Coordinates of C-alpha atoms and ligand atoms in Angstrom, one line a residue:
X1 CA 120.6 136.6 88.1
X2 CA 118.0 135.5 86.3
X3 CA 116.3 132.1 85.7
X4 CA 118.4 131.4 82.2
X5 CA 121.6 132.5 83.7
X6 CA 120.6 130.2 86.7
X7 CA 120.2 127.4 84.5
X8 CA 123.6 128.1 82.1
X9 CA 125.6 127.7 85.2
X10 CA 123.7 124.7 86.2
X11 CA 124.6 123.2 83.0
X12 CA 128.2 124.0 82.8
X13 CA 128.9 122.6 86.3
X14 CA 127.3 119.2 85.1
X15 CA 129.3 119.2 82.0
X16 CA 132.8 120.2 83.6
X17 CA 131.6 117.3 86.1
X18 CA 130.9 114.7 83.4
X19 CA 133.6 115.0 81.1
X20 CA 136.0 112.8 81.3
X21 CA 137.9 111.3 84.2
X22 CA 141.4 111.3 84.0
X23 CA 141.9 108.8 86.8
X24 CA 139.6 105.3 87.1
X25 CA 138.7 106.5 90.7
X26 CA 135.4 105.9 91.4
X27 CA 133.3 109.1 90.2
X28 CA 132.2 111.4 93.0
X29 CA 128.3 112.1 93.0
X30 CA 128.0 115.4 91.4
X31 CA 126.8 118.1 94.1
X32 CA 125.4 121.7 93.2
X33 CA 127.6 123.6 95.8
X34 CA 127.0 127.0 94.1
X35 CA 124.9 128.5 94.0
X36 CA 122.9 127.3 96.7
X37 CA 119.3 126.5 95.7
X38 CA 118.0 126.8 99.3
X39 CA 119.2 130.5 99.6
X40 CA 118.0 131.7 96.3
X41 CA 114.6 133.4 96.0
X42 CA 111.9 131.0 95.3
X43 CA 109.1 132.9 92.7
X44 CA 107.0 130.9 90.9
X45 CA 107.8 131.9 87.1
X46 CA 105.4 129.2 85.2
X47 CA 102.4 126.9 85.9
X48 CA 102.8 123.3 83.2
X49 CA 99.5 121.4 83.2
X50 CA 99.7 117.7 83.8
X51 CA 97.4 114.5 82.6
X52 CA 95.5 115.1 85.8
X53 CA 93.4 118.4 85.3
X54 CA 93.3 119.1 89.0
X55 CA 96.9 119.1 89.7
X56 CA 99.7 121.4 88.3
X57 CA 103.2 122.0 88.4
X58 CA 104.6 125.1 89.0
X59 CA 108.0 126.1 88.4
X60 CA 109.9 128.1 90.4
X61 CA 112.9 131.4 89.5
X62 CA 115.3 128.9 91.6
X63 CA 115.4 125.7 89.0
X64 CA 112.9 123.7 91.2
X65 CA 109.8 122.9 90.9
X66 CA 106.2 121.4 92.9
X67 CA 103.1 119.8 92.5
X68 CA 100.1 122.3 93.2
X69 CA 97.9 120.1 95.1
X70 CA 94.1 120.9 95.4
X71 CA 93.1 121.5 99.0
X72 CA 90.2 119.8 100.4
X73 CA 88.1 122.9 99.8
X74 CA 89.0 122.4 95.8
X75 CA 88.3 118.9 95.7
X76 CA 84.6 119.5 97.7
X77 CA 83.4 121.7 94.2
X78 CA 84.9 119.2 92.3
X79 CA 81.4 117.9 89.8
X80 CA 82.4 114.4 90.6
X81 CA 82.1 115.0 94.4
X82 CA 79.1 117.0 93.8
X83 CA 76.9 115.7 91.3
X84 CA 75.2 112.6 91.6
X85 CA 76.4 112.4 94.7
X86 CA 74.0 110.3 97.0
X87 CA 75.2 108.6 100.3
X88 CA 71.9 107.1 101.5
X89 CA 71.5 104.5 98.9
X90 CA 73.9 102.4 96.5
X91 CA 73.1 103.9 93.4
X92 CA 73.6 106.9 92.8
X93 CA 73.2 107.6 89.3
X94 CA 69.4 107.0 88.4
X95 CA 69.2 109.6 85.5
X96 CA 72.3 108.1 83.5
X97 CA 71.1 105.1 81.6
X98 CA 74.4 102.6 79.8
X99 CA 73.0 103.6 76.7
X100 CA 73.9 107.2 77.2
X101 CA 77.9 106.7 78.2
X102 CA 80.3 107.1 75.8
X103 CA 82.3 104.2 74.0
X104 CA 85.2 104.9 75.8
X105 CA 86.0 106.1 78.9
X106 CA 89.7 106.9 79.4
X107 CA 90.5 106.1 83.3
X108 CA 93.6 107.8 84.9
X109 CA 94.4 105.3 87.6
X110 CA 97.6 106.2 88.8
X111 CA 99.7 109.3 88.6
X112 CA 102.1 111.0 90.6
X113 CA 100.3 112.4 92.9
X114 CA 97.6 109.6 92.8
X115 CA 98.7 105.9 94.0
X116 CA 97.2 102.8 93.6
X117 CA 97.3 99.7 96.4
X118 CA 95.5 96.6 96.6
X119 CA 92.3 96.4 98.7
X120 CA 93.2 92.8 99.6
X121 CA 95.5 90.4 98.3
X122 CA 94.2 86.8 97.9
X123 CA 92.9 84.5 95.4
X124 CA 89.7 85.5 93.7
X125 CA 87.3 81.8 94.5
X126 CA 84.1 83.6 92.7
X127 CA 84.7 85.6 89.2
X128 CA 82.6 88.6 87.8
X129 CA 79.9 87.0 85.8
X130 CA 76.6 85.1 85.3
X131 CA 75.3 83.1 88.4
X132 CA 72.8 80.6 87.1
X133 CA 69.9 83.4 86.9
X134 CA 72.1 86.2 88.8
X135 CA 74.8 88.3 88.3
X136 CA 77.8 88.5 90.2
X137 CA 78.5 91.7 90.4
X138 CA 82.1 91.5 91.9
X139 CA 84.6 89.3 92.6
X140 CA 85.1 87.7 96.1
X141 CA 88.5 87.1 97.8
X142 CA 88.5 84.7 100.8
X143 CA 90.7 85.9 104.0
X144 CA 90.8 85.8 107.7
X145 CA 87.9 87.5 110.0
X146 CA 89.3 90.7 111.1
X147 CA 92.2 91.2 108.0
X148 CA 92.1 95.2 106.9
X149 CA 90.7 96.1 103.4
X150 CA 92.8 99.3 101.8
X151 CA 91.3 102.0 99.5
X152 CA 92.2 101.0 96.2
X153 CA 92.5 104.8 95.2
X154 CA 92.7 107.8 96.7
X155 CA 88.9 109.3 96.8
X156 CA 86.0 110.0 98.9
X157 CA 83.6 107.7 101.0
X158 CA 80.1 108.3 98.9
X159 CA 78.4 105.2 101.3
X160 CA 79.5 103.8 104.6
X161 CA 76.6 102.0 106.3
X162 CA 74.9 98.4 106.8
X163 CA 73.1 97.9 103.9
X164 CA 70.1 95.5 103.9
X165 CA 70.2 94.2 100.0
X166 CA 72.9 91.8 101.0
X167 CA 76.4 93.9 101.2
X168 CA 76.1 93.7 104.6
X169 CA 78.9 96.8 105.7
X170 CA 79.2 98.1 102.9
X171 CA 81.6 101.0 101.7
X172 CA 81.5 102.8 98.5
X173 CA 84.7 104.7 97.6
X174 CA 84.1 107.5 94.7
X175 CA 87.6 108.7 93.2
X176 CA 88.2 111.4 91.2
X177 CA 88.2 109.6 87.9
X178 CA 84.5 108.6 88.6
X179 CA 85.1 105.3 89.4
X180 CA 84.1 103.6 92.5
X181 CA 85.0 101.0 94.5
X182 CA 82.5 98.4 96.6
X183 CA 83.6 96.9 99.7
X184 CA 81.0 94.6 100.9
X185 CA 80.4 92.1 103.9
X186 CA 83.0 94.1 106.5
X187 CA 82.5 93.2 109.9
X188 CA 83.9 96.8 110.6
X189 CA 83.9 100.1 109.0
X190 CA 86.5 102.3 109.2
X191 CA 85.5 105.9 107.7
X192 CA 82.6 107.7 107.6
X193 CA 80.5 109.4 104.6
X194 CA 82.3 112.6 103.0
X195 CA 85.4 111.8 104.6
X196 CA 88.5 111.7 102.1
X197 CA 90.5 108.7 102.5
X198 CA 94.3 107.9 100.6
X199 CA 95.1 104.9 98.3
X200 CA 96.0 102.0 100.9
X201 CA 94.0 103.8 104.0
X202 CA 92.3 100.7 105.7
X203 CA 89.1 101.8 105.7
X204 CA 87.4 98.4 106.9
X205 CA 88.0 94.7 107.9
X206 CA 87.3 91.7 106.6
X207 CA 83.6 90.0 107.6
X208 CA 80.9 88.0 106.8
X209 CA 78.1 90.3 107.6
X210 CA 75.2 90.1 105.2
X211 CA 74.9 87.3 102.5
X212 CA 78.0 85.5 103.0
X213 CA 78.8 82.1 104.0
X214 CA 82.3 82.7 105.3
X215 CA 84.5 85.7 105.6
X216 CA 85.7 87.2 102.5
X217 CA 85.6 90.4 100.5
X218 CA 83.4 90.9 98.0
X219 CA 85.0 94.1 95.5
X220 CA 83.2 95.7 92.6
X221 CA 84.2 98.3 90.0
X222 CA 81.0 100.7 89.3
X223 CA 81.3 103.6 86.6
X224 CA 77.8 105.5 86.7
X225 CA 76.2 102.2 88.4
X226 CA 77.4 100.2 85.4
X227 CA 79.3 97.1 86.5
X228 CA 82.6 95.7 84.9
X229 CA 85.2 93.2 86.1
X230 CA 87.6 94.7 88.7
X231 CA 90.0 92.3 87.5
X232 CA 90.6 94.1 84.3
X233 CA 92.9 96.6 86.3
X234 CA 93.7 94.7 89.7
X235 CA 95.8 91.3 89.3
X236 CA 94.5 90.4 92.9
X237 CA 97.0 87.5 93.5
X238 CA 100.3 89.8 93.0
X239 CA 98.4 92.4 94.5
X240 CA 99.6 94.9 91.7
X241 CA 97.7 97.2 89.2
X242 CA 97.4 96.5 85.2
X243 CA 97.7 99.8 84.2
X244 CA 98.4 103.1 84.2
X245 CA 95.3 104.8 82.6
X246 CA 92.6 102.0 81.5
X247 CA 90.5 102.6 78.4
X248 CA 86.9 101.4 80.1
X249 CA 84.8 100.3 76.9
X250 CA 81.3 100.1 76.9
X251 CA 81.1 96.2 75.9
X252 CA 83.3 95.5 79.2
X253 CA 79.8 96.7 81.2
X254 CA 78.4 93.1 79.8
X255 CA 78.3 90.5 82.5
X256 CA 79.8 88.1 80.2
X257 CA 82.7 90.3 79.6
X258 CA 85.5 88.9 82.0
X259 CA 88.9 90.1 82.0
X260 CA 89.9 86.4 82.1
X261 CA 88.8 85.7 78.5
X262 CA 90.6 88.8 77.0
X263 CA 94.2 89.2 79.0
X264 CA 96.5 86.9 77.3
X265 CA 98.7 86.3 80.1
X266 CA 96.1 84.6 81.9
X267 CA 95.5 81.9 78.8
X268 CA 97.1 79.6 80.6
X269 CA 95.2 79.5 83.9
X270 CA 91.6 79.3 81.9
X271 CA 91.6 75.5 83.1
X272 CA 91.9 76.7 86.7
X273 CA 89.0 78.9 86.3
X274 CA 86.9 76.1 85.2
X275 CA 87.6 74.0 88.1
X276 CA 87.0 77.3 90.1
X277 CA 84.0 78.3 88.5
X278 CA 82.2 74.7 89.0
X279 CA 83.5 74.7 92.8
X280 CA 82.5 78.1 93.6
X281 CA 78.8 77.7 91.8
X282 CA 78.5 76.2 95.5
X283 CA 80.4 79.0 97.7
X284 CA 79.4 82.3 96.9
X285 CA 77.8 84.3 99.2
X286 CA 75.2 85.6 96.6
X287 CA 74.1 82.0 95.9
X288 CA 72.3 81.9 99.7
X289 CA 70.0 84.0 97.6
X290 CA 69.1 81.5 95.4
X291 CA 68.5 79.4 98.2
X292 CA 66.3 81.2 99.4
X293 CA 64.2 82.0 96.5
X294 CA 64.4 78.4 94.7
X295 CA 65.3 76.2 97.2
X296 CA 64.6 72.9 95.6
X297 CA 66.5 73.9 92.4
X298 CA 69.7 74.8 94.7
X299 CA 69.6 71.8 97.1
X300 CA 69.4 69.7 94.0
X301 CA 72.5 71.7 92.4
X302 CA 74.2 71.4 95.7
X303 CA 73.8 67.4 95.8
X304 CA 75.1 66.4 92.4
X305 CA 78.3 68.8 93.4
X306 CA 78.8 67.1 96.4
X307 CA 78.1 63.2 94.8
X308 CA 81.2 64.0 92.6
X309 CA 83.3 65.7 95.4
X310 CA 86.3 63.7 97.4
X311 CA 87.2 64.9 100.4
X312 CA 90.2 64.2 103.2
X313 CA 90.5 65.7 106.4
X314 CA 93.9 66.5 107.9
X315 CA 95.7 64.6 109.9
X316 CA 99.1 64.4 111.8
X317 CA 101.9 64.5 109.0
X318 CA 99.5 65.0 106.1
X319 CA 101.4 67.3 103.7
X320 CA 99.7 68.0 100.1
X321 CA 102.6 66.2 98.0
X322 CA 101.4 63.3 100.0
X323 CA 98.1 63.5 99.2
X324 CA 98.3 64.8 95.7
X325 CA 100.2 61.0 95.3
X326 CA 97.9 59.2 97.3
X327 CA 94.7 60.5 95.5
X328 CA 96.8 61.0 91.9
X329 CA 95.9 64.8 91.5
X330 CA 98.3 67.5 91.6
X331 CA 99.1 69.6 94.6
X332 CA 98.2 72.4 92.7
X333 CA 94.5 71.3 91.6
X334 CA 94.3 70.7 95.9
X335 CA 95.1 74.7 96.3
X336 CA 92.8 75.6 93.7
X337 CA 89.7 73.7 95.0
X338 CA 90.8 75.2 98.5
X339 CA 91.7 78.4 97.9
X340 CA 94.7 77.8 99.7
X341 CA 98.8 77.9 98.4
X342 CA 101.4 75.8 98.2
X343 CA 102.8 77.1 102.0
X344 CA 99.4 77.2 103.5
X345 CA 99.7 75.5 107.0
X346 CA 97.4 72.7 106.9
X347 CA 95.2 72.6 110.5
X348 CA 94.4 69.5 111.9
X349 CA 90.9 68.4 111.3
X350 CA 90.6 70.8 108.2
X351 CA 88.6 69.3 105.2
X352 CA 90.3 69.7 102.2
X353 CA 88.3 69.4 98.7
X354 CA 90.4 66.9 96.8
X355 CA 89.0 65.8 93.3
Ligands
LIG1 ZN1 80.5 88.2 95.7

């Protein structure tokens, strides 16, 4: 029997199962009960390429089919786990310059074979952009001490150390596309360099090592050391991914270019930012730099923040509707200034930013 004859019968059965039922009985699932898939010789007949150049799938004289998945070994010659491929320092790209990357680079994010989850889920308090005189790189995402932080993708761990520019624990994750992923301020690693790790692997925990002034995650998205926002492909909040495959352009490597101010279904939370963006000038962990270099500039800053700010600090029965009333705001300008949602347990003796 060959593979057409194979598939012939296959067909008929479906169709004498699918015409149509005499009775109104509930159709029975259709089941293959001859021939029997399982005992029928399995020889690959045909290899079909996929969008993924690494993967195949490979057809089989028996009807079914697999994924051809790389082994290890494969995935170790791959160039983009071989070239430029530095685990002592950060960047690892010296020789390629923006000017020399394309105008488009066509990211496969997900497939099926490569998954996509969150590497937290939280609010983002400090965007990707300008900082007075610095860059934020990233975006940071305030959660407990101690919380895990996933791989976004599947790839391998190009850096995994304490770095002493500020990232604190650091990890860098390279995936196949070429994009990486930063993980900065840990307080624990969880994978070493070389090592491959899955989409959603925890490979670290939530900390405050380094420059940070509370426990949060800062997360970058680096193609050849070139920065863009992360939240052009991760909706941090839902936790979900944007897209399927992402066409990177080279204007999105600008620090002013924020996925905020180009995503229409965000228009309408472009006031939240605002208020976001003039409360977190205070909170970032990068801005400790600027202490540090101009102090007098960012006491100053820090003062005419705080001469505007209202505070309350929780008490027994305090619940934000109250207090919304009380200080005529809306609940949900309270959870923006905090950070917090509308089901966030209020702790007693918290100070909660109100105006
Ligand atoms: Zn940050």
């Amino acid at each position: 029997m060959n593979f057409q004859s194979i598939l012939i019968s296959l067909l008929t059965i479906t169709l004498s199962y699918s015409s149509c039922p005499l009775t109104s009985a509930p159709r029975r699932p259709v089941r293959y009960s001859t021939p029997n898939l399982e005992d029928l010789p399995q020889r690959a007949i045909d290899t079909l390429d996929t969008p993924d150049p690494e993967t195949k799938v490979i057809l089989y004289s028996n009807n079914t089919w697999s994924y051809y998945r790389p082994t290890l070994q494969t995935l170790d010659e791959l160039p983009v786990y071989r070239e430029h491929w530095d685990t002592t320092q950060v960047f690892a790209y010296r020789s390629i310059e923006l000017a020399d990357l394309p105008p488009v680079i066509d990211l496969n994010l997900i497939s099926a074979l490569s998954d996509f989850h969150y590497p937290v889920k939280g609010k983002v308090i400090s965007k990707y952009g300008r900082r007075g005189r610095r860059n934020h790189n990233g975006v940071d995402i305030p959660l407990l001490m101690g919380e895990p932080v996933y791989a976004t993708f599947d790839g391998r761990i190009r850096y995994s150390k304490y770095n002493t520019g500020g990232f604190g624990n650091l990890v860098i994750i390279r995936h196949k596309n070429g994009l990486e992923t930063w993980y900065a301020h840990l307080s624990k690693r969880n994978v070493e360099t070389e090592q491959y790790v899955k989409a959603g692997q925890i490979i670290g925990f939530i900390g405050s090592t380094g420059r940070s002034r509370g426990p949060h995650l800062h997360y970058e998205m680096r193609y050849c050391d070139q920065t863009f926002d992360p939240e052009f492909i991760v909706d941090f909040e839902s936790g979900q991914i944007r897209y399927q495959t992402f066409a990177l352009e080279k204007s999105f490597f600008n620090i002013n270019s924020r996925a905020s101010d180009q995503l229409e279904e965000e228009d309408d939370w472009d006031d939240s930012f605002s208020l976001l963006a003039s409360e977190s000038n205070d909170n970032t962990s990068e801005d400790i730099l600027e202490r540090i270099t101009n102090p007098q500039k960012s006491q100053a800053k820090a003062g005419i923040n705080q001469s505007n700010a209202v505070y309350h600090t929780i008490r027994q029965g305090d619940m934000l509707s109250k207090l919304a009333i009380r200080y005529g705001v809306s609940v949900d300008q309270i959870c923006r200034l905090n950070g917090i949602s509308r089901t966030t347990i209020l702790r007693l003796g918290r100070k909660l930013r109100i105006k």
